[in-house]
Short mmCIF file of C-alpha atoms in Angstrom, two decimals:
data_model
loop_
_atom_site.label_atom_id
_atom_site.label_comp_id
_atom_site.label_asym_id
_atom_site.label_seq_id
_atom_site.Cartn_x
_atom_site.Cartn_y
_atom_site.Cartn_z
CA MET H 1 0.00 0.00 0.00
CA GLY H 2 1.35 3.38 -0.98
CA ASN H 3 0.20 5.50 1.95
CA ILE H 4 -2.26 5.56 4.83
CA LEU H 5 -4.78 7.74 2.98
CA GLN H 6 -5.00 5.22 0.14
CA GLU H 7 -5.55 2.47 2.70
CA ILE H 8 -8.34 4.40 4.43
CA PHE H 9 -10.26 5.14 1.22
CA LEU H 10 -9.69 1.71 -0.31
CA ASP H 11 -10.93 -0.13 2.80
CA ASN H 12 -14.09 1.95 3.08
CA TYR H 13 -14.76 2.91 -0.53
CA GLU H 14 -18.15 1.22 -0.97
CA GLU H 15 -19.57 2.45 2.34
CA PHE H 16 -18.33 5.96 1.62
CA MET H 17 -20.02 6.01 -1.79
CA MET H 18 -23.27 4.51 -0.50
CA THR H 19 -23.64 6.76 2.55
CA THR H 20 -22.41 10.12 1.24
CA HIS H 21 -23.42 10.17 -2.47
CA PRO H 22 -20.40 12.36 -3.26
CA ARG H 23 -20.02 14.95 -5.99
CA GLN H 24 -18.53 13.83 -9.31
CA ALA H 25 -15.34 15.80 -8.57
CA VAL H 26 -14.96 13.82 -5.34
CA ILE H 27 -15.49 10.49 -7.11
CA ASP H 28 -12.94 11.36 -9.81
CA ASN H 29 -10.24 12.49 -7.37
CA VAL H 30 -10.76 9.64 -4.91
CA ASN H 31 -10.55 7.08 -7.72
CA LYS H 32 -7.34 8.66 -9.00
CA MET H 33 -5.79 8.78 -5.54
CA ILE H 34 -6.64 5.15 -4.75
CA GLU H 35 -5.06 3.92 -7.99
CA CYS H 36 -2.02 6.20 -7.82
CA GLY H 37 1.07 4.08 -8.42
CA ASN H 38 -0.91 1.03 -9.60
CA PRO H 39 1.21 -0.73 -12.29
CA SER H 40 -1.96 -1.88 -14.09
CA PHE H 41 -2.59 1.71 -15.13
CA GLY H 42 0.71 2.08 -16.92
CA GLY H 43 4.19 3.35 -16.28
CA ALA H 44 7.75 3.47 -17.59
CA MET H 45 10.09 0.49 -17.74
CA TYR H 46 13.72 1.43 -17.07
CA GLY H 47 16.68 -0.82 -17.80
CA CYS H 48 20.36 -0.77 -16.99
CA THR H 49 22.47 -1.10 -20.15
CA LYS H 50 25.42 -2.36 -18.11
CA CYS H 51 24.02 -5.19 -15.95
CA GLY H 52 20.52 -5.70 -17.38
CA THR H 53 18.61 -4.82 -14.23
CA LEU H 54 15.00 -3.73 -14.86
CA LYS H 55 12.90 -1.31 -12.85
CA PHE H 56 9.25 -0.42 -13.46
CA VAL H 57 8.07 3.05 -12.36
CA PRO H 58 4.24 3.34 -12.38
CA PHE H 59 2.45 6.51 -13.44
CA ARG H 60 1.14 8.81 -10.75
CA CYS H 61 -2.43 10.12 -10.60
CA HIS H 62 -1.65 13.89 -10.62
CA SER H 63 -4.63 14.56 -8.35
CA ARG H 64 -4.19 17.40 -5.86
CA PHE H 65 -6.10 15.25 -3.37
CA CYS H 66 -3.33 12.63 -3.43
CA PRO H 67 -0.71 13.27 -0.70
CA THR H 68 2.16 12.41 -3.05
CA CYS H 69 0.96 14.14 -6.20
CA GLY H 70 -0.57 17.04 -4.28
CA THR H 71 2.78 17.84 -2.71
CA GLN H 72 4.48 17.70 -6.11
CA TYR H 73 1.77 19.92 -7.61
CA SER H 74 2.24 22.43 -4.79
CA ALA H 75 5.99 22.55 -5.39
CA LYS H 76 5.49 23.27 -9.09
CA ARG H 77 2.81 25.90 -8.46
CA THR H 78 4.98 27.56 -5.83
CA THR H 79 7.86 27.80 -8.29
CA ALA H 80 5.60 29.17 -11.05
CA MET H 81 4.17 31.78 -8.69
CA SER H 82 7.59 32.89 -7.49
CA PHE H 83 8.62 33.74 -11.08
CA LYS H 84 5.85 36.35 -11.28
CA LEU H 85 6.82 38.25 -8.14
CA VAL H 86 8.43 41.67 -8.36
CA ARG H 87 11.39 42.60 -6.19
CA THR H 88 9.58 44.27 -3.32
CA THR H 89 8.23 43.43 0.10
CA HIS H 90 4.85 41.69 0.06
CA ARG H 91 2.08 41.77 2.65
CA HIS H 92 0.39 38.50 3.56
CA CYS H 93 -3.31 39.22 4.15
CA VAL H 94 -6.00 36.77 5.23
CA PHE H 95 -9.67 37.55 4.54
CA THR H 96 -12.08 35.50 6.68
CA ILE H 97 -15.86 35.23 6.98
CA PRO H 98 -18.10 34.67 10.03
CA GLU H 99 -19.21 31.14 10.84
CA GLU H 100 -22.83 31.97 9.96
CA LEU H 101 -21.93 32.36 6.27
CA ARG H 102 -19.82 29.22 5.80
CA GLN H 103 -22.71 26.87 5.02
CA PHE H 104 -23.79 29.01 2.06
CA PHE H 105 -20.46 28.35 0.36
CA LEU H 106 -20.65 24.62 1.11
CA ASP H 107 -24.16 24.34 -0.35
CA ASP H 108 -23.38 26.43 -3.44
CA ARG H 109 -19.72 26.29 -4.44
CA ASP H 110 -20.20 28.90 -7.16
CA LEU H 111 -20.35 31.44 -4.34
CA LEU H 112 -16.63 30.83 -3.74
CA ASN H 113 -16.00 33.06 -6.74
CA CYS H 114 -17.56 35.90 -4.72
CA LEU H 115 -14.73 35.62 -2.20
CA PHE H 116 -12.14 36.22 -4.90
CA SER H 117 -13.95 39.10 -6.57
CA SER H 118 -14.66 40.80 -3.23
CA VAL H 119 -11.02 40.64 -2.12
CA ARG H 120 -9.85 41.88 -5.50
CA SER H 121 -12.18 44.88 -5.56
CA VAL H 122 -11.42 45.87 -1.95
CA VAL H 123 -7.62 45.77 -2.26
CA LEU H 124 -7.54 47.53 -5.64
CA GLU H 125 -9.85 50.26 -4.33
CA MET H 126 -7.61 50.76 -1.29
CA PHE H 127 -4.67 51.47 -3.60
CA HIS H 128 -6.68 53.57 -6.07
CA LYS H 129 -7.90 55.85 -3.26
CA ASP H 130 -4.30 56.97 -2.58
CA ASN H 131 -4.25 58.92 -5.83
CA LYS H 132 -7.24 58.77 -8.17
CA SER H 133 -5.39 60.28 -11.12
CA GLU H 134 -2.46 57.84 -10.85
CA CYS H 135 -4.76 54.90 -10.00
CA PHE H 136 -1.95 52.87 -8.38
CA THR H 137 -2.24 49.13 -8.98
CA PRO H 138 -0.52 46.48 -6.82
CA GLY H 139 0.29 42.86 -7.59
CA MET H 140 -1.97 40.30 -5.93
CA ILE H 141 -1.92 36.52 -5.65
CA CYS H 142 -5.09 35.13 -4.05
CA VAL H 143 -5.43 31.52 -2.90
CA LEU H 144 -8.60 29.95 -1.57
CA HIS H 145 -8.39 27.70 1.47
CA THR H 146 -11.59 25.92 2.43
CA PHE H 147 -10.04 24.39 5.53
CA GLY H 148 -8.50 25.45 8.80
CA ARG H 149 -6.01 23.46 10.84
CA SER H 150 -8.80 21.32 12.27
CA LEU H 151 -9.95 20.45 8.71
CA GLN H 152 -13.45 21.85 9.33
CA TRP H 153 -15.12 23.79 6.50
CA ASN H 154 -13.80 27.33 6.78
CA PRO H 155 -13.43 29.13 3.42
CA HIS H 156 -11.05 32.09 3.48
CA ILE H 157 -8.65 33.85 1.14
CA HIS H 158 -4.89 34.11 1.58
CA CYS H 159 -3.68 37.09 -0.40
CA LEU H 160 -0.10 38.13 -1.10
CA VAL H 161 -0.07 41.87 -1.93
CA THR H 162 2.87 44.00 -3.03
CA GLU H 163 3.63 46.85 -0.62
CA GLY H 164 3.52 49.28 -3.51
CA GLY H 165 1.94 49.75 -6.90
CA VAL H 166 2.36 50.96 -10.45
CA GLY H 167 0.67 54.25 -11.42
CA ASN H 168 -0.47 55.57 -14.76
CA ASN H 169 2.62 57.81 -14.91
CA THR H 170 4.71 56.58 -11.96
CA VAL H 171 6.84 53.44 -12.32
CA TRP H 172 6.49 52.45 -8.66
CA ARG H 173 5.21 53.93 -5.42
CA PRO H 174 5.77 52.12 -2.09
CA LYS H 175 2.80 51.65 0.25
CA LYS H 176 3.40 50.64 3.87
CA HIS H 177 0.10 51.67 5.45
CA PHE H 178 -2.84 49.30 4.99
CA ASN H 179 -6.10 50.68 6.39
CA TYR H 180 -7.41 47.77 8.48
CA THR H 181 -10.73 49.46 9.30
CA TYR H 182 -11.39 50.05 5.61
CA LEU H 183 -10.44 46.47 4.67
CA ARG H 184 -12.73 44.92 7.30
CA ASN H 185 -15.76 47.04 6.48
CA ALA H 186 -15.29 47.13 2.72
CA PHE H 187 -14.78 43.36 2.51
CA ARG H 188 -17.96 42.77 4.53
CA THR H 189 -19.99 45.09 2.30
CA ALA H 190 -18.57 43.80 -0.99
CA LEU H 191 -19.06 40.12 -0.10
CA LEU H 192 -22.59 40.49 1.30
CA ASN H 193 -23.67 42.48 -1.76
CA GLU H 194 -22.27 39.89 -4.13
CA MET H 195 -23.87 37.04 -2.20
CA GLU H 196 -27.24 38.79 -2.28
CA GLY H 197 -26.86 39.25 -6.02
CA LYS H 198 -26.22 35.52 -6.46
CA ILE H 199 -28.67 34.11 -3.90
CA GLY H 200 -31.50 36.61 -4.26
CA PRO H 201 -33.98 38.27 -1.87
CA SER H 202 -33.97 35.25 0.47
CA PHE H 203 -30.50 36.33 1.62
CA LYS H 204 -31.67 39.75 2.91
CA LYS H 205 -32.54 38.46 6.38
CA THR H 206 -29.13 36.86 6.81
CA LYS H 207 -27.47 39.98 5.43
CA ALA H 208 -29.19 42.16 8.03
CA TYR H 209 -28.22 39.75 10.80
CA ILE H 210 -24.56 39.79 9.73
CA TYR H 211 -24.45 43.60 9.62
CA LYS H 212 -25.85 43.71 13.14
CA HIS H 213 -23.53 41.09 14.66
CA CYS H 214 -20.42 42.07 12.67
CA ALA H 215 -20.60 45.80 13.24
CA ASN H 216 -16.81 46.13 12.94
CA GLY H 217 -16.65 44.24 9.65
CA PHE H 218 -15.11 40.84 8.91
CA TYR H 219 -11.78 39.87 10.41
CA VAL H 220 -8.91 40.67 8.06
CA TYR H 221 -5.31 39.94 9.00
CA ALA H 222 -2.99 42.35 7.19
CA LYS H 223 -0.20 43.21 9.60
CA PRO H 224 3.37 43.63 8.29
CA ASN H 225 5.06 40.23 8.20
CA GLN H 226 8.47 40.99 6.69
CA CYS H 227 7.82 38.94 3.57
CA ASN H 228 10.88 40.14 1.65
CA PRO H 229 12.00 38.91 -1.80
CA LYS H 230 14.63 36.52 -0.39
CA GLN H 231 12.00 34.66 1.64
CA ILE H 232 9.20 34.91 -0.87
CA ALA H 233 9.36 31.45 -2.51
CA LYS H 234 9.50 29.66 0.83
CA TYR H 235 6.70 31.84 2.17
CA ILE H 236 4.45 31.04 -0.78
CA GLY H 237 5.05 27.31 -0.39
CA ARG H 238 4.16 27.44 3.28
CA TYR H 239 0.96 29.45 3.07
CA LEU H 240 -0.34 29.33 -0.47
CA GLY H 241 0.40 25.91 -1.91
CA ARG H 242 -0.16 23.28 0.75
CA PRO H 243 -2.54 20.30 0.41
CA VAL H 244 -5.43 19.72 2.85
CA ILE H 245 -3.59 17.28 5.10
CA SER H 246 -0.17 15.68 5.18
CA THR H 247 0.05 11.96 5.92
CA LYS H 248 2.44 12.89 8.74
CA ARG H 249 -0.54 14.37 10.60
CA ILE H 250 -2.48 11.09 10.45
CA ASP H 251 -1.32 9.25 13.58
CA SER H 252 -3.24 5.99 13.27
CA TYR H 253 -6.03 4.09 11.54
CA LYS H 254 -7.34 1.23 13.68
CA ASN H 255 -10.71 -0.46 14.18
CA GLY H 256 -12.57 2.05 12.06
CA ILE H 257 -11.14 5.08 13.89
CA VAL H 258 -8.75 7.64 12.40
CA THR H 259 -6.58 9.73 14.71
CA TYR H 260 -4.92 12.90 13.49
CA HIS H 261 -3.39 15.97 15.12
CA TYR H 262 -2.94 19.69 14.54
CA ASN H 263 -1.66 22.72 16.41
CA ARG H 264 -4.47 25.03 17.42
CA HIS H 265 -4.16 28.44 15.77
CA GLU H 266 -5.05 30.47 18.86
CA ASP H 267 -2.34 29.17 21.20
CA ASP H 268 -0.39 26.59 19.14
CA LYS H 269 -1.57 23.86 21.52
CA LEU H 270 -1.35 20.31 20.17
CA MET H 271 -4.84 18.93 19.53
CA VAL H 272 -5.53 15.23 18.89
CA VAL H 273 -8.76 14.30 17.10
CA LYS H 274 -10.33 10.85 16.81
CA LEU H 275 -13.07 10.33 14.22
CA PRO H 276 -14.99 7.37 12.74
CA VAL H 277 -13.36 6.62 9.42
CA ILE H 278 -16.38 7.65 7.29
CA ASP H 279 -16.60 11.00 9.09
CA PHE H 280 -12.90 11.54 8.47
CA MET H 281 -13.34 10.75 4.76
CA LYS H 282 -16.27 13.20 4.54
CA LEU H 283 -14.16 15.84 6.26
CA LEU H 284 -11.45 15.57 3.59
CA ALA H 285 -13.77 15.09 0.61
CA GLN H 286 -15.65 18.35 1.20
CA HIS H 287 -12.45 20.26 0.39
CA ILE H 288 -12.04 18.74 -3.08
CA PRO H 289 -12.76 21.58 -5.55
CA GLU H 290 -14.98 21.29 -8.59
CA LYS H 291 -13.31 20.40 -11.86
CA HIS H 292 -11.60 23.41 -13.52
CA PHE H 293 -12.15 25.61 -10.47
CA LYS H 294 -9.11 27.86 -10.03
CA GLN H 295 -8.03 28.09 -6.41
CA ILE H 296 -5.09 30.38 -7.26
CA ARG H 297 -5.80 33.66 -9.05
CA TYR H 298 -3.65 36.62 -10.07
CA TYR H 299 -4.78 40.25 -10.04
CA GLY H 300 -3.37 43.72 -10.60
CA ILE H 301 0.07 43.82 -12.22
CA TYR H 302 0.38 40.03 -11.81
CA ALA H 303 -2.63 39.51 -14.08
CA ARG H 304 -2.11 42.10 -16.79
CA ASN H 305 0.55 42.17 -19.48
CA ARG H 306 1.58 45.79 -20.04
CA GLU H 307 4.93 46.54 -21.61
CA GLN H 308 5.82 49.15 -18.97
CA ASP H 309 5.24 46.61 -16.19
CA HIS H 310 8.07 44.50 -17.59
CA ASN H 311 10.55 47.16 -16.46
CA ILE H 312 9.91 46.31 -12.81
CA LEU H 313 12.64 44.14 -11.34
CA LYS H 314 11.60 40.56 -10.57
CA ALA H 315 12.33 38.85 -7.26
CA ILE H 316 13.86 35.89 -9.11
CA PRO H 317 15.95 36.72 -12.22
CA LYS H 318 15.37 34.71 -15.41
CA GLU H 319 18.77 33.06 -15.25
CA LYS H 320 17.66 31.20 -12.11
CA HIS H 321 14.37 29.93 -13.57
CA ARG H 322 15.82 26.81 -15.19
CA PHE H 323 17.67 25.83 -12.01
CA LEU H 324 14.50 26.15 -9.89
CA LEU H 325 12.36 24.32 -12.45
CA ASN H 326 14.82 21.42 -12.48
CA LYS H 327 14.39 21.04 -8.72
CA THR H 328 10.65 20.34 -9.17
CA LYS H 329 11.15 17.59 -11.76
CA TRP H 330 10.29 14.07 -10.64
CA ARG H 331 13.84 12.72 -10.51
CA ASN H 332 15.33 15.71 -8.70
CA SER H 333 12.38 15.98 -6.33
CA ILE H 334 12.74 12.34 -5.24
CA ALA H 335 16.49 12.77 -4.77
CA ALA H 336 16.03 15.91 -2.65
CA THR H 337 13.22 14.43 -0.53
CA PHE H 338 14.35 10.84 0.01
CA GLY H 339 18.06 11.03 -0.70
CA TYR H 340 18.31 8.60 -3.64
CA ASP H 341 18.22 8.70 -7.42
CA PRO H 342 15.07 6.84 -8.58
CA ILE H 343 16.57 5.80 -11.93
CA GLN H 344 19.98 4.78 -10.64
CA CYS H 345 20.64 1.07 -11.01
CA PRO H 346 20.59 -0.53 -7.53
CA CYS H 347 23.25 -3.05 -8.61
CA CYS H 348 25.93 -1.16 -10.53
CA LYS H 349 24.87 2.47 -9.81
CA GLU H 350 24.66 3.36 -13.51
CA THR H 351 21.87 5.64 -14.75
CA MET H 352 19.08 3.52 -16.20
CA THR H 353 17.38 4.31 -19.52
CA ILE H 354 13.73 4.04 -20.60
CA LEU H 355 12.99 0.84 -22.51
CA GLU H 356 9.27 1.34 -23.07
CA ILE H 357 6.21 3.16 -21.79
CA LYS H 358 2.90 1.43 -21.17
CA TYR H 359 -0.46 3.17 -20.92
CA ALA H 360 -3.72 2.04 -19.35
CA HIS H 361 -5.22 0.70 -22.57
CA HIS H 362 -4.73 -2.81 -21.26
CA SER H 363 -4.25 -4.11 -17.73
CA TYR H 364 -0.90 -5.90 -17.33
CA THR H 365 0.47 -7.66 -14.31
CA LEU H 366 3.86 -6.49 -13.12
CA GLN H 367 5.41 -9.83 -14.13
CA GLU H 368 4.00 -9.43 -17.68
CA LEU H 369 5.51 -5.97 -17.93
CA TYR H 370 8.95 -7.26 -16.96
CA GLU H 371 8.73 -10.18 -19.43
CA ARG H 372 7.63 -7.91 -22.29
CA ALA H 373 10.46 -5.45 -21.56
CA TRP H 374 13.06 -8.26 -21.51
CA ALA H 375 11.77 -9.65 -24.81
CA LYS H 376 11.84 -6.23 -26.46
CA ALA H 377 15.33 -5.41 -25.15
CA GLY H 378 16.72 -8.76 -26.19
#
């Protein structure tokens, strides 16, 4: 068995499907994750030209729900995001919503787009207000998280904002002061208005309740966090690209009970949670996004393609791009993580070469794959 998450879903697959009637996106991603690394679904046969040793490397599922592939996807996305960043300090902002609104986003996932558009409009307006003729525009990377540390449904936006912007006539103007009162109130107003527009008049009662009980707006974290260009790639990987849960946080799976842990956000206290296995599976499955839904979005100067914006210095120069991209490739990633070369011959230490690639058009046993590779090589 590849990992504990595969074991959990494989053991309880039928009960999970029968009792939860999951969305199609959940079915697709769970099926991919369960079969990740299954030789019957194809892979690459490597051979050593010196001693004749064969090694079969199965294809991976490439699902973000898979602990292995999700981590690899995050590494690639983190690298791609870091190439866009300009050489300036960034502010990490977190836009949250009250608990009373969370169920709306769970019942209708199209509403998640409202979170993005509300954050975008609020931050851009904050910069534009500094000088209406210049209309300063920052760079923004917004990432949706639907989970907190406890894995409960808690949609919120992590936003990386440049502490400065490009004007109509000014190349760059720094901005250190973020108006927290404005952000809280404006985000509340923008989101509630968009939700009412999507849901209709039935939302008016909830909207009035939220205004009354959230008189100071929604909580927005936007304090300076010293996110300078040298730390930017690591910072993005930590906050913007992580999967829902790491297998390291799953402590045990015994007798139908899953135990996992997390550090509570308020005081960093270690919390241990025990759940029936089906409840644990439901908890994870609710965070699987719909197909083609973009959880990472670029705004401001990171979204547009103006010639004058290209004059702004980047945090990572182009000459380093190839080096960083090579680190995210499968072979280099395995070597960096586990300390061994996956295509090095275990017998004579030579680099193995690809003999053939098999796809999932026909189900082969592993023994058949080895025999076919030997016959073709011979």
